[in-house]
Coordinates of C-alpha atoms (C1' of nucleotides) in Angstrom, one line a residue:
Chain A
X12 CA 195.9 96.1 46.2
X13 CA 197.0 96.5 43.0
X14 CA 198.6 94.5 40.0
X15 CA 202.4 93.8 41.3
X16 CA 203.6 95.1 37.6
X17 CA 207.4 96.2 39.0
X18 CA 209.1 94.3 41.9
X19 CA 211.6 96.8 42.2
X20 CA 214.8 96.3 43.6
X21 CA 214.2 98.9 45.6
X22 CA 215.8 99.4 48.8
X23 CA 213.6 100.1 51.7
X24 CA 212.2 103.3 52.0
X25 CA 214.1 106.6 52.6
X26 CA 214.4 106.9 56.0
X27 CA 213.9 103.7 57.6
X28 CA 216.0 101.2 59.3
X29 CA 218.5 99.7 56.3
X30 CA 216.4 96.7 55.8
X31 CA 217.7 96.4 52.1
X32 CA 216.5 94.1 49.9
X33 CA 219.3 95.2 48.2
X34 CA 220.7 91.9 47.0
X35 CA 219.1 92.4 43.5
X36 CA 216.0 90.1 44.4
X37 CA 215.4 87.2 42.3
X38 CA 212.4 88.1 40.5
X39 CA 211.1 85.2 38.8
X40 CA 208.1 86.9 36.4
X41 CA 208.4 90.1 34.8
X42 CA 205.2 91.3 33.4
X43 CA 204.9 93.2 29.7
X44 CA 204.5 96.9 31.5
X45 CA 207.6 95.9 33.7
X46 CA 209.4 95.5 30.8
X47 CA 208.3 98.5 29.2
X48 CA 208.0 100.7 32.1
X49 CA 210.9 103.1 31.7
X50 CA 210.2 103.3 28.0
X51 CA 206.9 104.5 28.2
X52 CA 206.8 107.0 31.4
X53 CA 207.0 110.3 30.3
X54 CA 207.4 111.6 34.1
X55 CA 208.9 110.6 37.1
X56 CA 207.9 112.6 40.4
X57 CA 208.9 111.7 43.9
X58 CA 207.0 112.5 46.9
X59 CA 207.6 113.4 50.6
X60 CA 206.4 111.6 53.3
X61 CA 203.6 112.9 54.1
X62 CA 202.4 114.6 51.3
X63 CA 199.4 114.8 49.0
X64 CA 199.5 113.3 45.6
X65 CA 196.9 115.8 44.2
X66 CA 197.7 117.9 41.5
X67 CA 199.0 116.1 38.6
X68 CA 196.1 113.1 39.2
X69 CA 193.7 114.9 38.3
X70 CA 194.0 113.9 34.5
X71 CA 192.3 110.9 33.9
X72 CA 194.5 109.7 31.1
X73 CA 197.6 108.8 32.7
X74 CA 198.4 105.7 34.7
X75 CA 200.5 105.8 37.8
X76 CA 203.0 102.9 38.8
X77 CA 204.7 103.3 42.2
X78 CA 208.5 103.1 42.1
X79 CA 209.4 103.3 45.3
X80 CA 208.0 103.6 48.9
X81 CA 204.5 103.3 50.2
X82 CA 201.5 105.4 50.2
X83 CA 198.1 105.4 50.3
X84 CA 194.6 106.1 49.1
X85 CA 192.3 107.7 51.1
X86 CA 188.8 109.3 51.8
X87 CA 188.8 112.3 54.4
X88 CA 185.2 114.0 55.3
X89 CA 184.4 117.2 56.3
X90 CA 184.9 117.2 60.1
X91 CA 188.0 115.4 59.5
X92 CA 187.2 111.4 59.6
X93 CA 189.3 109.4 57.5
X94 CA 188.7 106.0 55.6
X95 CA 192.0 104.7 54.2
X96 CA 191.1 103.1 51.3
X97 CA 194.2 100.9 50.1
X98 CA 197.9 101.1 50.6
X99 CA 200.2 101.5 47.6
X100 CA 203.3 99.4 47.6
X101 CA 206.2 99.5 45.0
X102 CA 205.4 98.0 41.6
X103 CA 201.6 98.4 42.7
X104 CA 199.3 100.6 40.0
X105 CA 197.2 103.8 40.5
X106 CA 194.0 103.7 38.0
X107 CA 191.2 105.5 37.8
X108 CA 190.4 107.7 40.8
X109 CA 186.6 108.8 40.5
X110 CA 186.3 112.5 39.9
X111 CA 183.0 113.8 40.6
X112 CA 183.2 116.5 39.0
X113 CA 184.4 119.1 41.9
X114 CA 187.5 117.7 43.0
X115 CA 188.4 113.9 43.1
X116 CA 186.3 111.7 45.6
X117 CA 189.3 110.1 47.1
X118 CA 193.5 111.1 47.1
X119 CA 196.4 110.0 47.5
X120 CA 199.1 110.5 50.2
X121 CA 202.8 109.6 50.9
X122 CA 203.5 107.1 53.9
X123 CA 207.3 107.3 52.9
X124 CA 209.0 109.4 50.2
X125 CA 208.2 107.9 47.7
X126 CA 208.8 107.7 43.8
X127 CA 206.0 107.0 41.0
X128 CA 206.2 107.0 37.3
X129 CA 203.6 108.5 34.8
X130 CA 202.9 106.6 31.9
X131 CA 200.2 108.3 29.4
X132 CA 197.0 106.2 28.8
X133 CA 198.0 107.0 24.7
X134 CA 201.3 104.7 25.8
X135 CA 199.9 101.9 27.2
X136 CA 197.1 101.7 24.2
X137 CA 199.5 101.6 22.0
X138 CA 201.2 99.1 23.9
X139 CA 198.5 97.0 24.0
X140 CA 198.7 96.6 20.4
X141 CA 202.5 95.1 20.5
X142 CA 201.4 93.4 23.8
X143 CA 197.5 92.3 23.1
X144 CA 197.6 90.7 27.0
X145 CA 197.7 94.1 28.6
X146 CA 194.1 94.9 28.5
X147 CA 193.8 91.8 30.3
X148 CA 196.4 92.2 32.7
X149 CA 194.7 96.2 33.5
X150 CA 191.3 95.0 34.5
X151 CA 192.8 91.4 36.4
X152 CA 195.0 94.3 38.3
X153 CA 191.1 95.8 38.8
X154 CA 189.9 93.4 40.3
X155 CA 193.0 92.5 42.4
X156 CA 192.0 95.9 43.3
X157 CA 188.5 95.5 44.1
X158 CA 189.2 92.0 46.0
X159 CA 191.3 94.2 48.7
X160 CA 188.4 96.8 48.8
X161 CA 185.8 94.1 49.4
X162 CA 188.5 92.3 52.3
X163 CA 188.9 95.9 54.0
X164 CA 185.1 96.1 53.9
X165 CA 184.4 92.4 55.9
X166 CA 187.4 93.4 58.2
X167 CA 185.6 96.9 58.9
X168 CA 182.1 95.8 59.1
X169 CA 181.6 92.3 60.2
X170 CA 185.3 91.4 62.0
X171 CA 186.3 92.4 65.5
X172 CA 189.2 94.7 66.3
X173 CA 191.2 91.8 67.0
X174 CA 190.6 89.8 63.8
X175 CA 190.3 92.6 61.8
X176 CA 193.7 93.7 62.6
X177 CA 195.3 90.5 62.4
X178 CA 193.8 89.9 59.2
X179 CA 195.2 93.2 57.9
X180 CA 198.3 92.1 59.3
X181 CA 198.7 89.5 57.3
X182 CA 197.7 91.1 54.4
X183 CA 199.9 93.8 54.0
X184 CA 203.0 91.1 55.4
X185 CA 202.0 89.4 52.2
X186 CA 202.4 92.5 49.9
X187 CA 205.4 93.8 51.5
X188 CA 207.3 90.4 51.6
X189 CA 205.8 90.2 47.6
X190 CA 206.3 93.8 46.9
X191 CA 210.0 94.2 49.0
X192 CA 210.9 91.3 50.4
X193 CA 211.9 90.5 53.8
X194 CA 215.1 90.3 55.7
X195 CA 216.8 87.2 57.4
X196 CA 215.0 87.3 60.4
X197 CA 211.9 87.3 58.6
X198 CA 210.7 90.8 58.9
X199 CA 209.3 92.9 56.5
X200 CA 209.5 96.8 55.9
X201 CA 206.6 98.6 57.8
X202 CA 206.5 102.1 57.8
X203 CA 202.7 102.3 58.8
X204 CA 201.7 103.9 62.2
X205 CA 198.8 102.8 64.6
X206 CA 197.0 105.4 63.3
X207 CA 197.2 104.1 59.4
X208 CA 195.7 101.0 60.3
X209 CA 192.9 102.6 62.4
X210 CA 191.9 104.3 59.5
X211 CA 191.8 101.5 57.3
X212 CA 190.1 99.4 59.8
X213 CA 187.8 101.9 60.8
X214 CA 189.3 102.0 64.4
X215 CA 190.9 104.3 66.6
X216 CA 194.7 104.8 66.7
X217 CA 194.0 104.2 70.8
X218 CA 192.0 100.4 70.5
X219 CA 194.5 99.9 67.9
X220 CA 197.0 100.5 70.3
X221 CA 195.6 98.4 72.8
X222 CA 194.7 95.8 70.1
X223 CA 198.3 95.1 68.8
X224 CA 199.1 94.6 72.5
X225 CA 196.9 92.2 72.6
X226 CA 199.5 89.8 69.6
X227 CA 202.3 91.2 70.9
X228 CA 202.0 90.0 74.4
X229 CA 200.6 86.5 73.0
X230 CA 203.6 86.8 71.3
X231 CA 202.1 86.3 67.6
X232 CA 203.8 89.5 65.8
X233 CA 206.8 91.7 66.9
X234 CA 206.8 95.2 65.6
X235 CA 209.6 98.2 65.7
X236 CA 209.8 101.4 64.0
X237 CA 209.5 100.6 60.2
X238 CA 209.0 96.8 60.5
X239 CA 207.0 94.1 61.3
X240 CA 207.7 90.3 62.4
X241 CA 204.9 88.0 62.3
X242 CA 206.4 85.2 64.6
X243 CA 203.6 82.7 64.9
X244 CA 201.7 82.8 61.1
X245 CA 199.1 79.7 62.1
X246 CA 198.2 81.6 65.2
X247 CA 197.8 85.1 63.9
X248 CA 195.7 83.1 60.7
X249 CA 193.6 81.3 64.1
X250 CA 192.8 84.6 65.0
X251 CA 192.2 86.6 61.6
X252 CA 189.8 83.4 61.1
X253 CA 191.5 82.9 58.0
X254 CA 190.9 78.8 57.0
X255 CA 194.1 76.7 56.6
X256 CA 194.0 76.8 53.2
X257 CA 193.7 80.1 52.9
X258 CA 197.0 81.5 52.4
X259 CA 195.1 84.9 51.7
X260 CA 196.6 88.0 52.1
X261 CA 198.6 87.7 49.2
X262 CA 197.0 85.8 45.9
X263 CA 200.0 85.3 44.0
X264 CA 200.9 88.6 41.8
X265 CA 199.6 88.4 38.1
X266 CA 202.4 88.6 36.4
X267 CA 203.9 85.8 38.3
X268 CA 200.4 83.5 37.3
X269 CA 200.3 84.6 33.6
X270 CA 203.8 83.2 32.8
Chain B
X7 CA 177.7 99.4 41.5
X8 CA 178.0 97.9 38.5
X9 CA 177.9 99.7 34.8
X10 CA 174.4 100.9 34.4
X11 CA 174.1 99.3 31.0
X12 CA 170.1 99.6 31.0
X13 CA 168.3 102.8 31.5
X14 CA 164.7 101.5 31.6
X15 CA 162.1 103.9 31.5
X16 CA 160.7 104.6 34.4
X17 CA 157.8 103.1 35.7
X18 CA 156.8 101.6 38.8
X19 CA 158.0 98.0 38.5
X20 CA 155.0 96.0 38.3
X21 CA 153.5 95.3 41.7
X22 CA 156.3 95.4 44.2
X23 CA 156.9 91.6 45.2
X24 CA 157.3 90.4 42.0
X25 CA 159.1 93.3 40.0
X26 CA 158.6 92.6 36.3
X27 CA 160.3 94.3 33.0
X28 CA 157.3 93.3 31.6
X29 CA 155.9 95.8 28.6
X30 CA 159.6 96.0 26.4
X31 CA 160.2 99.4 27.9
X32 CA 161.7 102.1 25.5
X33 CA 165.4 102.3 27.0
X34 CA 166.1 106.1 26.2
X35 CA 170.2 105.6 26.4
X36 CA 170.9 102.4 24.7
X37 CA 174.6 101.2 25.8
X38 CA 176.4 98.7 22.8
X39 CA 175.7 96.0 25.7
X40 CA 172.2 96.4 25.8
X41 CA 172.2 96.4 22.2
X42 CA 173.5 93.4 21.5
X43 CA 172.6 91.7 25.0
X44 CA 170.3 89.3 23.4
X45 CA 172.1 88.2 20.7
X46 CA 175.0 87.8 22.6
X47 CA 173.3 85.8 25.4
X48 CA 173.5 82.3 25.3
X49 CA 171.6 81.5 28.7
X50 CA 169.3 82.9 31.1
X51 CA 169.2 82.2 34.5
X52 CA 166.1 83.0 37.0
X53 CA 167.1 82.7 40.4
X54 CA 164.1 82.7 43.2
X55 CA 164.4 85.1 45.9
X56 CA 166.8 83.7 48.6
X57 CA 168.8 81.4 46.3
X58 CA 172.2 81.8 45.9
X59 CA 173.9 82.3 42.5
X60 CA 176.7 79.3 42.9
X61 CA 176.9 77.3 40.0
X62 CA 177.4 78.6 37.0
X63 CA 179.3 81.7 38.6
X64 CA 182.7 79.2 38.9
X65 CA 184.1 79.8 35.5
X66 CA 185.5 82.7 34.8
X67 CA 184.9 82.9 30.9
X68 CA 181.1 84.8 31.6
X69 CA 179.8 88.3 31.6
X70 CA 176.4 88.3 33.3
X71 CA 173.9 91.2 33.3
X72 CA 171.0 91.4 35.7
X73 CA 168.0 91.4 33.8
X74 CA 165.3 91.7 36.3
X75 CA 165.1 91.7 40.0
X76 CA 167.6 92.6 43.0
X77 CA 170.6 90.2 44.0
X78 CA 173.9 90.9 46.6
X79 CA 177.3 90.0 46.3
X80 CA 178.4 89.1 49.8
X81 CA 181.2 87.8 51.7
X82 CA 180.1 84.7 54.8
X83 CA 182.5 84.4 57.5
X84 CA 182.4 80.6 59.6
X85 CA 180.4 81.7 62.1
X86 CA 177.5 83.2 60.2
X87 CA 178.6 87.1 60.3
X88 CA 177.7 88.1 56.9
X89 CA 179.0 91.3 54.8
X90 CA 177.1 92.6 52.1
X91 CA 179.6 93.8 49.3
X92 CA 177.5 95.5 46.7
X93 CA 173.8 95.2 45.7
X94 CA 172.9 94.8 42.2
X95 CA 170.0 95.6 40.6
X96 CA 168.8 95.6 36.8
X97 CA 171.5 96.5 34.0
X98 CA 174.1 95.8 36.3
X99 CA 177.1 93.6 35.6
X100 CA 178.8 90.7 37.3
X101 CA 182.3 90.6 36.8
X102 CA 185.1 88.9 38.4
X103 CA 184.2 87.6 41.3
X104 CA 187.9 86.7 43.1
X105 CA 188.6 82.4 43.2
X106 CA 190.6 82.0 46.1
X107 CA 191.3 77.7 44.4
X108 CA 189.3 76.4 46.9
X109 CA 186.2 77.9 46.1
X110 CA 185.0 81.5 45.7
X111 CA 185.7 84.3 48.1
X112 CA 182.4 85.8 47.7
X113 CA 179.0 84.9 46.1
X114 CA 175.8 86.6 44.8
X115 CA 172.3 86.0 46.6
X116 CA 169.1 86.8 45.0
X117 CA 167.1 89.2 47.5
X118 CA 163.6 88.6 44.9
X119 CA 162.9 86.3 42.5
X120 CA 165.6 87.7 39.3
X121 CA 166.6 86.9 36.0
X122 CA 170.4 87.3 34.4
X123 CA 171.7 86.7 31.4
X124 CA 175.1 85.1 30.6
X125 CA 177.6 85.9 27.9
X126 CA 180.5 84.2 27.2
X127 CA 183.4 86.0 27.0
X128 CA 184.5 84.9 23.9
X129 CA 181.4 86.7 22.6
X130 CA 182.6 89.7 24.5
X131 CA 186.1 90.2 23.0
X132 CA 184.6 89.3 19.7
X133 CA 182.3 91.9 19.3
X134 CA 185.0 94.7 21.2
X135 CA 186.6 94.3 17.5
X136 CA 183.1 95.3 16.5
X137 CA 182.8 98.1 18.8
X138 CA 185.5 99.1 20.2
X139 CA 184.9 101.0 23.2
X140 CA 183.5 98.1 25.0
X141 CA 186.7 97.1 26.5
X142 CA 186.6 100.9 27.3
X143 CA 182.7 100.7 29.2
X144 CA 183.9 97.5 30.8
X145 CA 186.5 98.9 32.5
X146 CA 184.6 102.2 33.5
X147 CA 181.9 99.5 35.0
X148 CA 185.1 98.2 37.4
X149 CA 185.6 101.8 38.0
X150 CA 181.6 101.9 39.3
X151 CA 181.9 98.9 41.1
X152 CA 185.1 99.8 43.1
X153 CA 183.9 103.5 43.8
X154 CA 180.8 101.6 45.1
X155 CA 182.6 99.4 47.3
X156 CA 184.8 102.8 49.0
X157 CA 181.9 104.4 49.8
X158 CA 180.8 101.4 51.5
X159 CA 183.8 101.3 53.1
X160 CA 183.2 105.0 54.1
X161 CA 180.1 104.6 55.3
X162 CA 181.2 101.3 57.3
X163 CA 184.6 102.5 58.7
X164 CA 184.3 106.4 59.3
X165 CA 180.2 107.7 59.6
X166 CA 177.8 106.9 62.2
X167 CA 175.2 104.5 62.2
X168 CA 172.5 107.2 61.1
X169 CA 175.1 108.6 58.1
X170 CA 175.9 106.0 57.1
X171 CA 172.1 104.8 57.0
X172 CA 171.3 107.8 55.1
X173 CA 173.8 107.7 52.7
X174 CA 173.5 104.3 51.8
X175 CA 169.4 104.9 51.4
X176 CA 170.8 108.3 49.6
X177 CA 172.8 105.8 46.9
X178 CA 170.7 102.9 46.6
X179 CA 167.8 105.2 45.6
X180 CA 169.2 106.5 42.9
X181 CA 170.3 103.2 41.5
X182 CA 166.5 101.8 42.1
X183 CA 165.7 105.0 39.7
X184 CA 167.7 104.9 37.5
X185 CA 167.4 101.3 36.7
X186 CA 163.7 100.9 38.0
X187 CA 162.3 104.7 37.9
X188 CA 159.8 105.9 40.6
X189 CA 156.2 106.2 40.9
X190 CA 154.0 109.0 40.6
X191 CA 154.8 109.8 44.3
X192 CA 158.1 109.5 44.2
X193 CA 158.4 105.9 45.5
X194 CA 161.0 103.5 44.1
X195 CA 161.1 99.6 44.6
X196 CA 163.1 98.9 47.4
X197 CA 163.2 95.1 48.4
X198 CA 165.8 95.2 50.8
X199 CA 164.8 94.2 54.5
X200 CA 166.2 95.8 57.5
X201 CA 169.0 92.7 58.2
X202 CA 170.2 94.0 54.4
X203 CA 171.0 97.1 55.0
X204 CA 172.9 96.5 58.2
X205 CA 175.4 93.5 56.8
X206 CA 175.7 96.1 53.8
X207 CA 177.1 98.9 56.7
X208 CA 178.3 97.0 59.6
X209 CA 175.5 97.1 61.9
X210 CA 172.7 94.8 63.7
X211 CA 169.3 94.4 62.0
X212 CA 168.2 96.0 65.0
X213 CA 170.6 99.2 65.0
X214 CA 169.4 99.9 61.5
X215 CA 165.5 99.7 63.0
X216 CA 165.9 102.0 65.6
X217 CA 168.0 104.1 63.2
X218 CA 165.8 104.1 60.5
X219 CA 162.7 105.1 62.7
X220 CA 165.1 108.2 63.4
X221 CA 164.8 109.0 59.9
X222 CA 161.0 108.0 59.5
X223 CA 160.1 110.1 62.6
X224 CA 162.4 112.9 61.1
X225 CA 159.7 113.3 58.2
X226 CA 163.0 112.9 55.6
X227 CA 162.0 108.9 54.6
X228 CA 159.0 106.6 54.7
X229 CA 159.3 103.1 53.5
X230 CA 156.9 100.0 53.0
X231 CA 157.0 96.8 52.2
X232 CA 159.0 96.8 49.3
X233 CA 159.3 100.4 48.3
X234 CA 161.2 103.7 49.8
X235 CA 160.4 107.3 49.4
X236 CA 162.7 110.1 50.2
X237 CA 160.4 112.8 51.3
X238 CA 163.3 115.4 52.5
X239 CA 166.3 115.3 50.3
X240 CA 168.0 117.9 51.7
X241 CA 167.8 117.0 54.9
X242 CA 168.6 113.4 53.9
X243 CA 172.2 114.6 52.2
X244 CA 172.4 116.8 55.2
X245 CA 172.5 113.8 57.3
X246 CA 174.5 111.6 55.0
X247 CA 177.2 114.6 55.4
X248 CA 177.1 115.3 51.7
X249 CA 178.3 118.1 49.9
X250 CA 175.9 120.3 48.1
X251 CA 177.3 120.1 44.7
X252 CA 177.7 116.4 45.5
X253 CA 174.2 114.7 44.1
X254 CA 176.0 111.7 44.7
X255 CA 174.9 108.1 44.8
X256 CA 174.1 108.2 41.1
X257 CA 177.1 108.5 38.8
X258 CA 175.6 109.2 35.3
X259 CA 176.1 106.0 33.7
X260 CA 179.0 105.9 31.6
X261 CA 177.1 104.8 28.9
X262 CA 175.7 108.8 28.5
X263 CA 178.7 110.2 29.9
X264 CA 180.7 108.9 26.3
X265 CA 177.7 109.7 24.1
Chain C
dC22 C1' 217.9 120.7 75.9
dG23 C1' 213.3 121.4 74.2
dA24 C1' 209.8 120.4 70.7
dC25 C1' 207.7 117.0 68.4
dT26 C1' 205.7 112.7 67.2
dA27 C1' 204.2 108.2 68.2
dC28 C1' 203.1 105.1 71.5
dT29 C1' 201.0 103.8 75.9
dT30 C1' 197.7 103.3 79.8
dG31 C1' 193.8 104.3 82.7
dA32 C1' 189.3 106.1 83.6
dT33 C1' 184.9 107.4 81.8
dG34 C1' 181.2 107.6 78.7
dA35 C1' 178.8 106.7 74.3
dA36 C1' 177.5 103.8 70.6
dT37 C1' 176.3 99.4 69.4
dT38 C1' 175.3 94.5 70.3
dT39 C1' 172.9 91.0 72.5
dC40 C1' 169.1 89.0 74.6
dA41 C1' 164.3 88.8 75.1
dA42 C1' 159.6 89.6 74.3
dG43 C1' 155.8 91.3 71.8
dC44 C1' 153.6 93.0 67.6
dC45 C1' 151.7 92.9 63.0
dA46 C1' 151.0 91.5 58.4
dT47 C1' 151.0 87.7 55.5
dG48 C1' 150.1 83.1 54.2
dT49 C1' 148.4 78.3 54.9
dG50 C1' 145.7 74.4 56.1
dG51 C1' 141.6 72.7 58.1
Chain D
dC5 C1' 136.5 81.8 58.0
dC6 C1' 139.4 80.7 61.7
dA7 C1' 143.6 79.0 63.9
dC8 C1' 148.0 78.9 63.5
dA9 C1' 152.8 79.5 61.9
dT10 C1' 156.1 82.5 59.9
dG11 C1' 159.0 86.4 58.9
dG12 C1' 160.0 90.9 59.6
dC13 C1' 159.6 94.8 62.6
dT14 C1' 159.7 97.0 67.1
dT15 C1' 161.0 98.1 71.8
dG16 C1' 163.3 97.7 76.4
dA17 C1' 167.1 96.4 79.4
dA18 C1' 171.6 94.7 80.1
dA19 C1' 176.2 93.8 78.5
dT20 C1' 180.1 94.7 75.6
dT21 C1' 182.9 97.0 72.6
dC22 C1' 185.0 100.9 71.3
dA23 C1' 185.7 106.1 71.5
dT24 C1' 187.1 109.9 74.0
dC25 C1' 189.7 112.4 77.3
dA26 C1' 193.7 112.9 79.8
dA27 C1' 198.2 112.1 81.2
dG28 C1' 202.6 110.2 80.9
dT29 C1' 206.7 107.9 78.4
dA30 C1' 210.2 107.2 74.9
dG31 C1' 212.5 108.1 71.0
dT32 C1' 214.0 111.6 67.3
dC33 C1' 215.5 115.8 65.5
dG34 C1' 217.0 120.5 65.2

DNA sequence: CGACTACTTGATGAATTTCAAGCCATGTGG
DNA sequence: CCACATGGCTTGAAATTCATCAAGTAGTCG
């Protein structure tokens, strides 16, 4: 995850079901960069589904904020094996990706098309002059960052298929209601296939498969092309092994906290 | 990972079990951290082996720095499964570690008898007017630690048991030398028991025996109590599924990188 | 309509866990 | 110094989870 900076009110992704959260959303916080945003990209590129966000990365002085539609970042080895690392919703940030020197370590690719600003490092430090909190809010938005790595890490490594999947569920529920809100029936956007959540789990596109069965016949989540429906939260939490208190999934976006 | 803000110079750390920094070793690359550590301290901890870090890791106001000895950040689920999140050895930081209100999503175990220092944070943005590229190493040191975490992620999700065995020995190796240094033979401290390394990657204590007798029978590793020798790199990165060019596991601290 | 992509399901096999027992080094108290 | 307890390592056998292979379905798009 990253730092919600821009709740957009974006529509739902190109080529999806309408699922609008077109009603300009209410969006209670705005953070400083939100505010600034438009002032200080000096690029706007969009993206097809599908398609690598390599090129222009590479320059470790820019800062990426995703406009519009959903993507991810992603690890692929040699014979082809791939770890998804995190999704990108709108409004989340793009920071850092190690370089090691011959080519970048990880990359970026387009779920939907998708939009994202460029905003030059230069920018934001002199922002952070006029607007002394942004440091702070960069490295909370790091370690919203690395919270979500270290959750994907228990779900892969010490939670069943089951659990881990619910728990990812409910995760990315949380940042898509947060990020793009959901519609009257209570579903959200959800343009991820089987095989997306495989590879962030560490699982097969096939046990995932057989795994999201599994809820939908217990009648826990309902799922179509480009949403998802989570129709019994305290059971699907029962079964992530989440504790009651723990709304998890989605701690409360730092902008919204600061204010 | 965490910023490599010491460099010690390398000798064997004083007989293995109790690993201490004892003659005031000349630290070749001296980060502004390092330089000021002591005077910016205002406690020191020692933790015995086995004891958790809980306390005085609630408030969020601290920096600490590992001093001496090896510790783990971990995740515990209710039933006992346990995920390793990162390991953390001398000159590494502890940032941020996520407070879910109801007490904290992860915490930090000492795996030998260790010693940290704390420094408030007040101290911290105080002495960034000072020297100002500390906000600047601080937030490469998040860069470490999430890069850390996505290879653990890698390694848990997407290799094999014996890659992901060799690549996490490949990694944690070049953190024990470049913290700890090696012996004459090439042998570096290595504390970790087997039940470490397998809630760090997802597997059984057991799996990572058999699996690491693979790699011991294979002429590429021997270990002891307490220390680990790589005696066939090649074959080692081979196994991990490393590039060539990619020497991997030890980033050159930033500390050297700006200098 | 045909090509394509995602999803689905079954059958089989491989990787890993679990359970169980024994081993070995270390440390402790008598 | 021995007897004993402990913790970590090792190994085997059985059970389980998950991957792989294969085939078929349904929706979408040109």
């Amino acid at each position: 995850m990253s730092l919600q900076i821009i709740v957009p009110e974006s529509r739902f992704p190109t080529g999806l079901p309408d699922f609008a959260a077109d009603e300009s959303g209410p969006f209670p916080g705005i953070s400083p960069l939100q505010t600034y945003a438009k002032r200080l990209a000096t690029e706007h590129h969009t993206v097809a589904a599908g398609a690598e966000l390599g090129s222009f990365l590479g320059s470790e002085k820019r800062l990426f904020i995703v406009l519009d539609g959903w993507l991810f970042k992603h690890t692929i080895l040699e014979d082809g094996r791939r770890q998804i690392l995190d999704f990108l919703l709108p409004g989340d940030l793009i920071t850092g990706l190690a370089d090691t020197g011959h080519g970048l370590a990880q990359s970026i690719e387009a779920v939907t098309n998708a939009s994202i600003a460029v905003i030059p490092m230069s920018a934001v430090s002199e922002l952070s002059r006029e607007v002394p909190s942004l440091a702070v809010l960069l490295l909370e938005s790091a370690q919203d960052t690395l919270n979500t790595a270290y959750e994907n890490l228990v779900d892969t490594g010490r939670r069943t298929s089951l659990e881990a999947v619910a728990h990812l569920l409910i995760r990315l529920e949380g940042r898509a209601i947060a990020s793009l809100g959901a519609d009257e029936k209570g579903a959200v956007p959800f343009p991820l296939i089987q095989e997306h959540i495989g590879d962030a789990i560490g699982l097969t596109a096939v046990h995932v498969c057989r795994t999201l069965r599994k809820l939908k016949t217990a009648g826990v989540i309902e799922m179509g092309r480009g949403w998802l429906r989570i129709t019994d939260r305290q059971q699907l939490s029962d079964i992530a092994g989440l504790d009651d208190a723990d709304t998890c999934g989605y701690r409360t976006p730092v902008h919204r906290m600061a204010s």
